[in-house]
XYZ file of C-alpha atoms in Angstrom:
404
model
C 136.195 102.201 39.964
C 133.101 103.864 41.420
C 133.321 104.507 45.133
C 130.486 106.014 47.153
C 131.780 106.647 50.664
C 128.713 108.705 51.567
C 126.772 105.447 51.808
C 129.012 104.232 54.586
C 128.930 107.525 56.431
C 125.138 107.580 56.446
C 125.009 103.909 57.422
C 126.670 104.280 60.770
C 126.340 107.978 61.556
C 122.533 107.662 61.869
C 121.828 108.927 65.390
C 120.382 106.188 67.593
C 117.159 107.090 69.333
C 118.208 105.086 72.377
C 118.365 106.804 75.704
C 115.482 109.172 75.050
C 113.328 107.573 77.731
C 113.654 110.007 80.591
C 110.753 108.890 82.755
C 111.644 109.416 86.401
C 111.466 106.351 88.608
C 109.478 107.890 91.429
C 109.006 104.897 93.681
C 111.199 101.999 92.639
C 114.968 101.988 92.781
C 116.397 99.386 90.414
C 119.921 98.553 91.449
C 120.728 96.088 88.685
C 119.008 94.218 85.843
C 118.486 91.118 88.004
C 116.658 93.154 90.657
C 114.622 94.870 87.965
C 113.570 91.571 86.364
C 112.591 90.253 89.791
C 110.476 93.373 90.372
C 108.876 92.976 86.934
C 107.953 89.331 87.537
C 106.585 90.142 90.980
C 104.493 93.008 89.603
C 103.072 90.840 86.801
C 102.108 88.137 89.311
C 100.511 90.680 91.644
C 98.586 92.272 88.776
C 97.186 88.892 87.699
C 96.233 87.971 91.270
C 94.536 91.332 91.845
C 92.645 91.063 88.559
C 91.307 87.606 89.427
C 90.376 88.773 92.924
C 88.613 91.843 91.517
C 86.596 89.733 89.089
C 85.564 87.314 91.849
C 84.546 90.099 94.239
C 82.612 91.910 91.510
C 80.650 88.707 90.843
C 79.970 88.294 94.583
C 78.797 91.906 94.799
C 76.348 91.381 91.947
C 74.998 88.262 93.650
C 74.678 89.856 97.119
C 71.144 90.565 98.312
C 71.786 92.534 101.506
C 72.773 96.173 101.019
C 75.582 96.136 103.610
C 77.159 92.989 102.182
C 76.862 94.327 98.645
C 78.528 97.631 99.542
C 81.350 95.956 101.477
C 82.079 93.563 98.607
C 81.998 96.393 96.062
C 84.582 98.285 98.144
C 86.813 95.203 98.305
C 86.493 94.771 94.527
C 87.511 98.393 93.931
C 90.475 97.964 96.296
C 91.561 94.906 94.295
C 91.298 96.893 91.062
C 93.383 99.671 92.631
C 96.073 97.149 93.552
C 95.892 95.801 89.986
C 96.548 99.301 88.611
C 99.405 99.814 91.090
C 100.992 96.534 89.984
C 100.572 97.597 86.356
C 102.428 100.822 87.089
C 105.232 98.909 88.812
C 105.507 96.505 85.861
C 105.665 99.370 83.347
C 108.345 101.145 85.372
C 110.397 97.952 85.549
C 110.075 97.476 81.783
C 111.203 101.048 81.146
C 114.195 100.557 83.443
C 115.191 97.342 81.666
C 114.844 98.986 78.259
C 116.932 101.932 79.445
C 119.704 99.582 80.564
C 119.616 97.791 77.193
C 119.774 101.120 75.397
C 122.786 102.233 77.423
C 124.587 98.971 76.674
C 123.775 99.342 72.979
C 125.022 102.926 72.912
C 128.337 101.923 74.466
C 128.725 99.141 71.912
C 127.866 101.483 69.040
C 130.351 104.075 70.239
C 133.145 101.500 70.332
C 132.370 100.263 66.805
C 131.583 103.629 65.266
C 134.878 105.370 66.068
C 137.260 103.382 63.820
C 134.745 103.291 60.973
C 134.206 107.053 61.135
C 137.944 107.657 60.814
C 138.307 105.152 57.975
C 135.420 106.469 55.920
C 136.587 110.015 56.526
C 139.906 109.147 54.924
C 138.141 107.346 52.095
C 135.920 110.345 51.476
C 138.926 112.623 51.332
C 140.630 110.280 48.900
C 137.549 109.963 46.696
C 137.250 113.743 46.346
C 140.846 114.075 45.129
C 140.908 114.524 41.298
C 143.206 112.167 39.419
C 144.730 115.107 37.412
C 146.120 116.666 40.623
C 147.837 113.415 41.494
C 149.924 113.643 38.261
C 151.370 117.062 39.241
C 153.011 115.700 42.365
C 155.913 113.235 41.985
C 155.017 109.828 43.397
C 151.407 110.723 44.009
C 150.142 108.882 40.946
C 151.815 105.681 42.100
C 150.330 106.131 45.586
C 146.908 106.766 44.133
C 147.017 103.624 42.059
C 148.196 101.710 45.118
C 145.421 103.115 47.306
C 142.787 102.418 44.694
C 143.952 98.825 44.546
C 143.849 98.619 48.350
C 140.227 99.779 48.337
C 139.271 96.700 46.340
C 140.008 94.579 49.421
C 138.984 97.197 52.043
C 135.484 98.028 50.869
C 134.032 94.508 51.407
C 135.266 94.574 55.016
C 133.789 98.029 55.532
C 130.478 96.821 54.128
C 130.534 93.864 56.524
C 131.195 96.009 59.562
C 128.654 98.655 58.677
C 126.035 95.962 58.099
C 126.523 94.784 61.703
C 126.373 98.389 62.842
C 123.136 98.971 60.981
C 121.718 95.914 62.763
C 122.609 97.470 66.122
C 120.940 100.723 65.077
C 117.754 98.817 64.174
C 117.826 97.189 67.613
C 118.027 100.660 69.147
C 115.016 101.831 67.180
C 113.080 98.710 68.246
C 113.976 99.367 71.880
C 112.761 102.932 71.547
C 109.415 101.721 70.189
C 109.136 99.202 73.026
C 109.885 101.948 75.546
C 107.131 104.129 74.107
C 104.677 101.242 74.433
C 105.688 100.707 78.067
C 105.284 104.430 78.707
C 101.780 104.350 77.184
C 100.880 101.383 79.401
C 102.206 103.298 82.400
C 100.063 106.333 81.663
C 96.983 104.154 81.107
C 97.531 102.425 84.477
C 97.904 105.795 86.181
C 94.607 106.979 84.700
C 92.888 103.780 85.846
C 94.353 104.242 89.323
C 92.963 107.773 89.626
C 89.514 106.693 88.423
C 89.321 103.718 90.793
C 90.518 105.745 93.767
C 87.790 108.300 93.079
C 85.163 105.549 92.852
C 86.350 103.992 96.113
C 86.308 107.373 97.889
C 82.710 107.957 96.769
C 81.665 104.489 97.931
C 83.333 104.932 101.320
C 81.543 108.257 101.755
C 78.207 106.492 101.236
C 79.245 103.818 103.741
C 80.071 106.421 106.396
C 76.781 108.246 105.891
C 74.847 104.990 106.260
C 76.740 103.964 109.408
C 75.931 107.212 111.224
C 72.353 106.042 111.712
C 73.516 103.432 114.232
C 76.590 105.104 115.646
C 75.747 105.040 119.361
C 77.267 101.675 120.273
C 80.051 102.146 117.722
C 81.125 105.457 119.281
C 81.344 103.867 122.726
C 83.450 101.004 121.345
C 85.801 103.479 119.631
C 86.243 105.312 122.934
C 87.052 102.058 124.744
C 89.606 101.118 122.076
C 91.285 104.519 122.277
C 91.404 104.255 126.081
C 93.110 100.870 125.835
C 95.646 102.359 123.412
C 96.480 105.086 125.911
C 96.894 102.598 128.774
C 98.889 99.973 126.863
C 102.619 100.224 127.509
C 103.488 98.804 124.072
C 101.898 97.403 120.947
C 102.047 93.801 122.174
C 100.094 94.596 125.327
C 97.515 96.530 123.274
C 96.948 93.495 121.059
C 96.667 91.251 124.141
C 94.106 93.539 125.785
C 92.037 93.741 122.627
C 92.225 89.957 122.285
C 90.933 89.586 125.832
C 88.123 92.065 125.203
C 87.214 90.285 121.975
C 87.155 86.881 123.656
C 84.879 88.212 126.400
C 82.537 89.733 123.870
C 82.352 86.453 121.926
C 81.659 84.475 125.127
C 78.851 86.835 126.060
C 77.409 86.629 122.561
C 77.463 82.810 122.759
C 75.496 82.666 126.034
C 71.911 81.437 125.669
C 69.135 83.946 125.879
C 66.219 83.781 128.317
C 64.245 80.531 128.135
C 60.483 80.730 127.839
C 58.440 78.799 130.456
C 57.650 75.363 128.976
C 54.110 74.148 128.661
C 54.895 71.183 130.903
C 57.779 70.049 133.185
C 58.396 67.031 130.956
C 59.217 69.312 128.054
C 61.716 71.192 130.216
C 63.542 68.042 131.285
C 63.654 66.674 127.761
C 64.985 69.801 126.150
C 67.629 70.631 128.730
C 69.659 73.827 128.686
C 71.255 74.858 125.406
C 75.014 75.199 125.558
C 77.158 77.684 123.681
C 78.735 76.503 120.466
C 82.478 75.994 121.001
C 84.718 78.415 119.148
C 86.690 76.925 116.314
C 90.448 76.813 116.890
C 91.448 76.113 113.311
C 93.008 78.719 111.052
C 90.938 81.063 108.967
C 90.175 80.085 105.384
C 93.299 81.871 104.187
C 95.131 85.153 104.545
C 96.596 87.476 101.948
C 99.268 90.144 102.182
C 97.645 93.510 102.958
C 99.785 95.369 100.428
C 101.998 94.652 97.423
C 105.687 95.337 97.863
C 109.187 94.027 98.347
C 109.886 92.156 101.595
C 112.513 94.024 103.601
C 112.304 92.086 106.889
C 111.089 88.550 107.407
C 109.412 86.884 110.358
C 111.778 86.483 113.309
C 114.481 88.604 111.662
C 116.450 90.706 114.153
C 116.624 94.471 113.720
C 119.729 96.582 114.282
C 118.649 96.936 117.906
C 118.319 93.173 118.330
C 114.502 93.142 118.417
C 112.920 90.185 116.615
C 110.328 90.984 113.978
C 106.937 89.533 114.943
C 105.678 89.693 111.362
C 106.914 90.633 107.921
C 107.760 94.147 106.755
C 107.029 95.239 103.193
C 108.176 98.225 101.142
C 105.190 99.256 98.962
C 104.679 102.124 96.528
C 103.980 105.520 98.019
C 100.287 105.835 98.779
C 99.693 102.141 98.010
C 96.282 100.638 98.754
C 96.227 98.480 101.916
C 93.505 95.846 102.340
C 92.232 93.467 105.005
C 94.235 90.204 105.007
C 91.043 88.217 105.682
C 87.451 88.721 106.763
C 87.004 89.812 110.342
C 86.000 92.562 112.730
C 87.964 95.773 113.359
C 89.175 95.856 116.965
C 91.317 98.987 116.613
C 91.983 101.545 113.877
C 93.903 104.738 114.423
C 97.236 106.282 115.380
C 99.565 104.536 117.773
C 102.837 105.947 119.010
C 105.813 105.044 116.833
C 103.762 103.173 114.224
C 101.825 105.893 112.352
C 98.321 104.437 112.089
C 97.589 100.802 112.806
C 94.688 98.402 112.268
C 93.949 95.339 114.433
C 91.426 92.819 113.088
C 89.811 89.913 114.931
C 89.281 86.787 112.821
C 87.411 83.573 113.593
C 89.132 80.808 115.514
C 91.206 82.997 117.829
C 93.217 84.637 115.048
C 94.251 88.297 115.095
C 96.038 90.327 112.452
C 97.903 93.581 112.908
C 98.815 95.992 110.108
C 101.051 98.989 110.854
C 102.441 101.854 108.789
C 99.205 103.296 107.402
C 99.164 107.004 106.607
C 95.346 106.987 106.563
C 92.701 104.570 107.805
C 89.337 104.244 106.063
C 87.578 101.918 108.508
C 86.253 102.211 112.073
C 86.215 100.067 115.203
C 83.497 97.437 115.162
C 83.217 97.353 111.370
C 82.798 93.924 109.797
C 85.198 93.404 106.884
C 85.277 90.994 103.993
C 88.623 89.678 102.795
C 90.272 92.439 100.782
C 88.273 95.316 102.266
C 90.157 98.614 101.957
C 91.885 99.577 105.219
C 93.694 102.724 104.097
C 96.843 103.776 102.273
C 100.593 103.700 102.853
C 102.696 106.795 103.487
C 104.277 109.086 100.923
C 107.960 108.870 101.903
C 109.693 105.471 101.937
C 106.669 103.696 103.468
C 107.067 100.464 105.423
C 104.013 98.313 106.153
C 104.295 95.500 108.702
C 101.857 92.588 108.809
C 101.630 90.457 111.956
C 99.465 87.389 112.444
C 98.706 85.897 115.870
C 96.992 82.688 116.877
C 95.550 82.812 120.383
C 97.943 85.680 121.135
C 101.088 83.964 119.807
C 102.820 85.475 116.752
C 103.141 83.093 113.791
C 104.789 83.424 110.401
C 102.142 84.952 108.086
C 103.749 83.409 104.992
C 102.727 79.954 106.200
C 99.045 80.900 106.128
C 98.731 82.819 102.880
C 96.190 81.470 100.427
């Protein structure tokens, strides 16, 4: 009988390439596969949404005729593309984590199956190398040899069956390794896109700042007034209320009629009457979006450890994540505020106000008109938390109920 134990040894002693993915998870902490799959699905959804938003804004920028509108829309489109790249990075990291978990499970299964087969084929190899002539020199050995050779007739088919299953597991490991390399390539491509788009946005914002300096007189005075209110306000709520009041006064003054020219005849004056200001709409804005992509860590109305109710929702984004305007509006405040890093307060039509806190850097100024999705700044570098509050006529509401 011909017996080739080396075949079996090679079949299941092939080293599995699993576990070679050593990419460090720099931002996301995946506690378990379920959490990782949830993060992957969220990232894929965010990437698709950002891509569609970027395409729409790019089309609007191409169609814009005024220079200011065109530049603002281009900046919003770049911010959307940055968020798309960030979501792509998060999706690739989640894929790598899932593949790593599958590889670890496969390795444990292979180790459990490989041990008994290694010992068995080792014994079979030893037996196969033993010359039949030596067995005749030792009493009883010839009988044992014949017995063992007969036993192999029934053992080898079972060994073949088990090693076939083991080879299938090894092929799965090699497929996982290839999938991991593809995810790693996608990750690196997204990182390159992110760097390029951030550079483009920085250049565009520089051009915006240079253009705005030509009419900076009134803007500088408004910035000073906003900073003075921030110093006087005893807390963030009172700052928002004061800015709301100032914004309402400014809108009322803007709605007042201008001077009326002397009519050609008294009859014309009586017929025309005095124009009245257009009433301010009280309906909600066309739709809000979350200012940053991330996992929700505190919902609206949720109590903190100190018993304070959350007036908005708190998100945990990537380090340095792009933060955008939740809707079109006018910047009422942008800068540092005690205990909140940097904050941005935006006035929207219809008596709506949004507040975004937790920015490490702000890229807009007081008085600036924003389109929906305009870049506001970036999140911090160490465990950032970004809070988004939405108020209607000064009353906090749940932002999730007004997302588009």
